[in-house]
């Protein structure tokens, strides 16, 4: 029997004094009914950090699950850290506040803990989330810079609408530029990261600046080559009497990142919350003995999400 410890309750303090729960539940679930059920289960098992996005087209379902949990007395709003994200067609500064308010309305919240620019790529402004030309190529918007969009997010913090702001799918080079020019620094940076894509340089930079690196696809999106079948991970899992997923998630927190994982399976949702501290030798083995290097999601290169059904 593995003794339970407090790793799952880890919080990281960031610039702006937000305390971000390290253990986060992602809501990229295509079906709204499944979204609501999964979020309810996540809150029941103890997740206190939800990651949402206008692009996921299910903020209403997440909002209903949160509302029911608040009304049932399971938790209070202020105990929950909610992130949602501005999509690429809303990068023009004059569109930001409207997009933010619409997310709040759908989520049934009157503030957001961290509002994040979903990708650094601006798409043609308008109602289409995935604007394409007649050759099916994405229509980008070259008339707005990431810094201009960032300044619009800073104004949301000034107005008290959101407590902190962040970036996602960003490279270290672009992050440095924003950090150098920002009036309000990013609290959080959300990027793909797991044992096959550890992003150590980005993590070092974030730690030096008091920015939380939030790892999405912390289990490698369940794609091949499967992180959860890696022999280093499975051997550690056997040794410490945990599952491979719990090993990968504990590693994420112990090296200093927040993580996002998603499941619609109640048993796995519970499993992903029940993480425990790994011994130092296991941490070293994951860092130095795993040599596979894979990026599963190309969104960082194009702004086009790899895992959302395309709805035009
Ligand atoms: N910023 C971005 O561009 C971006 C991109 C992608 C994702 N995200 C965010 O990150 C969140 C997490 O990403 P992700 O969904 O790819 O995470 P993930 O946890 O790496 O992968 C989820 C997949 O792993 C399976 N799984 C979950 N727990 C498991 C376990 N204990 N054992 C075995 N398999 C397990 C799930 O299947 P079952 O449902 O069958 O359990 C699902 O297929 C998203 O929901 C979203 O909020 C952000």
Short mmCIF file of C-alpha atoms in Angstrom, two decimals, residues 57-269:
data_model
loop_
_atom_site.label_atom_id
_atom_site.label_comp_id
_atom_site.label_asym_id
_atom_site.label_seq_id
_atom_site.Cartn_x
_atom_site.Cartn_y
_atom_site.Cartn_z
CA UNK A 57 -16.64 25.06 -27.84
CA UNK A 58 -17.74 23.53 -24.55
CA UNK A 59 -17.30 26.34 -22.01
CA UNK A 60 -21.05 26.20 -21.30
CA UNK A 61 -20.80 22.56 -20.23
CA UNK A 62 -17.79 23.32 -18.03
CA UNK A 63 -19.71 26.27 -16.58
CA UNK A 64 -22.71 24.08 -15.75
CA UNK A 65 -20.51 21.50 -14.02
CA UNK A 66 -18.79 24.21 -11.97
CA UNK A 67 -22.09 25.88 -11.09
CA UNK A 68 -23.58 22.58 -9.88
CA UNK A 69 -20.50 21.86 -7.78
CA UNK A 70 -20.66 25.35 -6.18
CA UNK A 71 -24.39 25.01 -5.51
CA UNK A 72 -23.94 21.55 -4.00
CA UNK A 73 -21.38 23.02 -1.59
CA UNK A 74 -18.56 20.85 -2.95
CA UNK A 75 -16.26 23.85 -3.21
CA UNK A 76 -16.32 27.64 -3.37
CA UNK A 77 -15.43 29.65 -6.47
CA UNK A 78 -12.33 31.04 -4.82
CA UNK A 79 -11.00 27.53 -4.18
CA UNK A 80 -10.91 26.86 -7.91
CA UNK A 81 -8.31 28.13 -10.40
CA UNK A 82 -9.86 28.56 -13.84
CA UNK A 83 -7.94 29.24 -17.00
CA UNK A 84 -9.53 30.01 -20.32
CA UNK A 85 -8.00 31.08 -23.60
CA UNK A 86 -8.41 33.68 -26.31
CA UNK A 87 -8.60 32.07 -29.75
CA UNK A 88 -6.62 33.14 -32.82
CA UNK A 89 -9.48 34.97 -34.59
CA UNK A 90 -9.77 37.39 -31.66
CA UNK A 91 -6.22 38.75 -31.47
CA UNK A 92 -7.11 42.27 -32.59
CA UNK A 93 -7.07 44.36 -29.37
CA UNK A 94 -10.60 45.67 -29.98
CA UNK A 95 -11.91 42.05 -30.04
CA UNK A 96 -10.24 40.86 -26.83
CA UNK A 97 -12.63 42.22 -24.20
CA UNK A 98 -15.64 40.93 -26.12
CA UNK A 99 -14.13 37.44 -26.43
CA UNK A 100 -13.20 37.48 -22.75
CA UNK A 101 -16.71 38.52 -21.67
CA UNK A 102 -18.25 35.80 -23.86
CA UNK A 103 -16.06 33.16 -22.21
CA UNK A 104 -17.04 34.43 -18.74
CA UNK A 105 -20.70 34.31 -19.72
CA UNK A 106 -20.47 30.75 -21.00
CA UNK A 107 -18.45 29.65 -17.98
CA UNK A 108 -20.91 31.49 -15.68
CA UNK A 109 -18.02 33.17 -13.86
CA UNK A 110 -17.45 36.79 -13.03
CA UNK A 111 -13.67 36.56 -13.12
CA UNK A 112 -11.03 34.30 -14.63
CA UNK A 113 -7.92 33.32 -12.69
CA UNK A 114 -5.67 33.26 -15.73
CA UNK A 115 -6.59 34.39 -19.25
CA UNK A 116 -4.25 32.95 -21.84
CA UNK A 117 -3.50 33.74 -25.49
CA UNK A 118 -4.11 30.26 -26.94
CA UNK A 119 -1.46 30.50 -29.66
CA UNK A 120 0.83 33.31 -30.87
CA UNK A 121 -0.73 33.05 -34.35
CA UNK A 122 -3.37 35.63 -35.28
CA UNK A 123 -6.01 34.44 -37.74
CA UNK A 124 -8.27 36.63 -39.84
CA UNK A 125 -10.55 38.50 -37.42
CA UNK A 126 -14.19 37.45 -37.58
CA UNK A 127 -16.57 34.76 -36.41
CA UNK A 128 -14.77 31.85 -38.07
CA UNK A 129 -12.40 30.12 -35.70
CA UNK A 130 -10.68 28.37 -38.56
CA UNK A 131 -10.75 30.78 -41.53
CA UNK A 132 -9.50 29.19 -44.77
CA UNK A 133 -8.95 30.44 -48.29
CA UNK A 134 -10.17 28.58 -51.38
CA UNK A 135 -7.02 26.42 -51.34
CA UNK A 136 -7.91 25.39 -47.77
CA UNK A 137 -4.99 27.37 -46.36
CA UNK A 138 -5.37 29.14 -43.01
CA UNK A 139 -5.85 32.89 -43.37
CA UNK A 140 -3.46 34.58 -40.98
CA UNK A 141 -3.71 38.20 -39.85
CA UNK A 142 -0.46 40.12 -40.26
CA UNK A 143 -1.96 43.40 -39.05
CA UNK A 144 -1.72 42.66 -35.36
CA UNK A 145 1.33 41.73 -33.29
CA UNK A 146 1.40 39.39 -30.32
CA UNK A 147 2.54 42.31 -28.17
CA UNK A 148 -0.52 44.36 -29.14
CA UNK A 149 -2.76 41.45 -28.11
CA UNK A 150 -0.76 41.08 -24.90
CA UNK A 151 -1.33 44.76 -24.04
CA UNK A 152 -5.09 44.18 -24.45
CA UNK A 153 -4.85 41.34 -21.91
CA UNK A 154 -2.93 43.63 -19.55
CA UNK A 155 -5.88 46.00 -19.64
CA UNK A 156 -8.16 43.14 -18.48
CA UNK A 157 -5.93 42.73 -15.43
CA UNK A 158 -5.97 46.51 -14.84
CA UNK A 159 -9.79 46.39 -14.89
CA UNK A 160 -9.87 43.50 -12.40
CA UNK A 161 -11.54 41.16 -14.92
CA UNK A 162 -8.87 38.50 -14.64
CA UNK A 163 -6.26 37.94 -11.97
CA UNK A 164 -3.39 36.96 -14.21
CA UNK A 165 -2.53 36.40 -17.86
CA UNK A 166 -0.50 33.91 -19.80
CA UNK A 167 0.65 32.52 -23.11
CA UNK A 168 0.39 29.14 -24.76
CA UNK A 169 2.09 27.26 -27.60
CA UNK A 170 4.94 29.74 -27.45
CA UNK A 171 8.62 29.25 -28.16
CA UNK A 172 11.32 30.44 -25.78
CA UNK A 173 12.38 33.10 -28.32
CA UNK A 174 8.91 34.64 -28.55
CA UNK A 175 8.40 34.36 -24.80
CA UNK A 176 11.61 36.34 -24.17
CA UNK A 177 10.33 39.12 -26.45
CA UNK A 178 7.02 39.38 -24.59
CA UNK A 179 8.62 39.22 -21.16
CA UNK A 180 11.05 41.99 -22.18
CA UNK A 181 8.27 44.29 -23.43
CA UNK A 182 5.39 43.42 -21.09
CA UNK A 183 4.09 45.79 -18.44
CA UNK A 184 2.41 42.81 -16.73
CA UNK A 185 4.46 39.67 -17.00
CA UNK A 186 2.95 36.28 -17.94
CA UNK A 187 2.04 34.24 -14.85
CA UNK A 188 1.85 31.06 -16.79
CA UNK A 189 3.01 29.50 -20.04
CA UNK A 190 1.11 26.48 -21.35
CA UNK A 191 3.03 24.21 -23.72
CA UNK A 192 3.18 20.56 -24.67
CA UNK A 193 5.50 18.81 -22.24
CA UNK A 194 6.02 15.23 -21.01
CA UNK A 195 8.98 12.88 -20.58
CA UNK A 196 9.43 12.79 -24.38
CA UNK A 197 9.43 16.62 -24.62
CA UNK A 198 10.78 17.95 -21.33
CA UNK A 199 11.46 21.54 -22.51
CA UNK A 200 14.19 22.03 -19.89
CA UNK A 201 15.44 25.35 -21.34
CA UNK A 202 11.96 26.83 -21.32
CA UNK A 203 11.41 25.54 -17.78
CA UNK A 204 14.68 27.10 -16.57
CA UNK A 205 13.73 30.45 -18.11
CA UNK A 206 10.25 30.31 -16.55
CA UNK A 207 11.62 29.43 -13.11
CA UNK A 208 14.10 32.34 -13.24
CA UNK A 209 11.24 34.73 -14.04
CA UNK A 210 8.63 33.33 -11.62
CA UNK A 211 6.47 32.05 -14.50
CA UNK A 212 4.70 28.70 -14.09
CA UNK A 213 5.26 26.29 -16.94
CA UNK A 214 2.05 24.35 -17.41
CA UNK A 215 2.55 21.07 -19.27
CA UNK A 216 -0.27 20.02 -21.56
CA UNK A 217 -0.42 16.49 -22.98
CA UNK A 218 1.35 15.44 -19.78
CA UNK A 219 0.65 11.83 -20.80
CA UNK A 220 1.70 12.42 -24.41
CA UNK A 221 -1.85 12.73 -25.79
CA UNK A 222 -2.01 8.88 -25.51
CA UNK A 223 -0.34 8.77 -28.94
CA UNK A 224 2.44 6.52 -30.28
CA UNK A 225 5.19 6.20 -29.19
CA UNK A 226 3.29 5.91 -25.93
CA UNK A 227 4.94 7.64 -22.98
CA UNK A 228 2.97 5.28 -20.72
CA UNK A 229 4.58 2.23 -22.34
CA UNK A 230 8.11 3.57 -22.02
CA UNK A 231 10.24 0.91 -20.25
CA UNK A 232 11.81 3.47 -17.90
CA UNK A 233 8.37 4.71 -16.82
CA UNK A 234 6.83 1.23 -16.50
CA UNK A 235 9.79 -0.07 -14.46
CA UNK A 236 9.51 2.86 -12.04
CA UNK A 237 5.76 2.34 -11.82
CA UNK A 238 6.28 -1.29 -10.76
CA UNK A 239 8.93 -0.29 -8.24
CA UNK A 240 6.85 2.42 -6.55
CA UNK A 241 3.48 0.62 -6.88
CA UNK A 242 1.91 3.36 -8.97
CA UNK A 243 0.60 3.39 -12.53
CA UNK A 244 2.71 4.70 -15.42
CA UNK A 245 0.37 7.72 -15.67
CA UNK A 246 0.89 8.52 -11.99
CA UNK A 247 4.67 8.31 -12.49
CA UNK A 248 4.63 10.71 -15.46
CA UNK A 249 2.36 13.16 -13.60
CA UNK A 250 4.33 13.05 -10.35
CA UNK A 251 7.51 13.69 -12.33
CA UNK A 252 5.85 16.75 -13.88
CA UNK A 253 5.04 18.30 -10.51
CA UNK A 254 8.31 17.36 -8.81
CA UNK A 255 10.42 19.00 -11.50
CA UNK A 256 8.42 22.17 -11.02
CA UNK A 257 5.72 22.24 -13.69
CA UNK A 258 1.96 22.36 -13.37
CA UNK A 259 0.29 19.76 -15.60
CA UNK A 260 -2.94 19.25 -17.51
CA UNK A 261 -4.36 15.87 -18.17
CA UNK A 262 -7.75 14.85 -19.49
CA UNK A 263 -9.89 11.77 -19.27
CA UNK A 264 -13.55 10.95 -19.60
CA UNK A 265 -13.06 7.76 -17.60
CA UNK A 266 -13.90 8.29 -13.88
CA UNK A 267 -11.36 5.70 -12.73
CA UNK A 268 -8.56 7.41 -14.66
CA UNK A 269 -9.63 10.86 -13.49
#
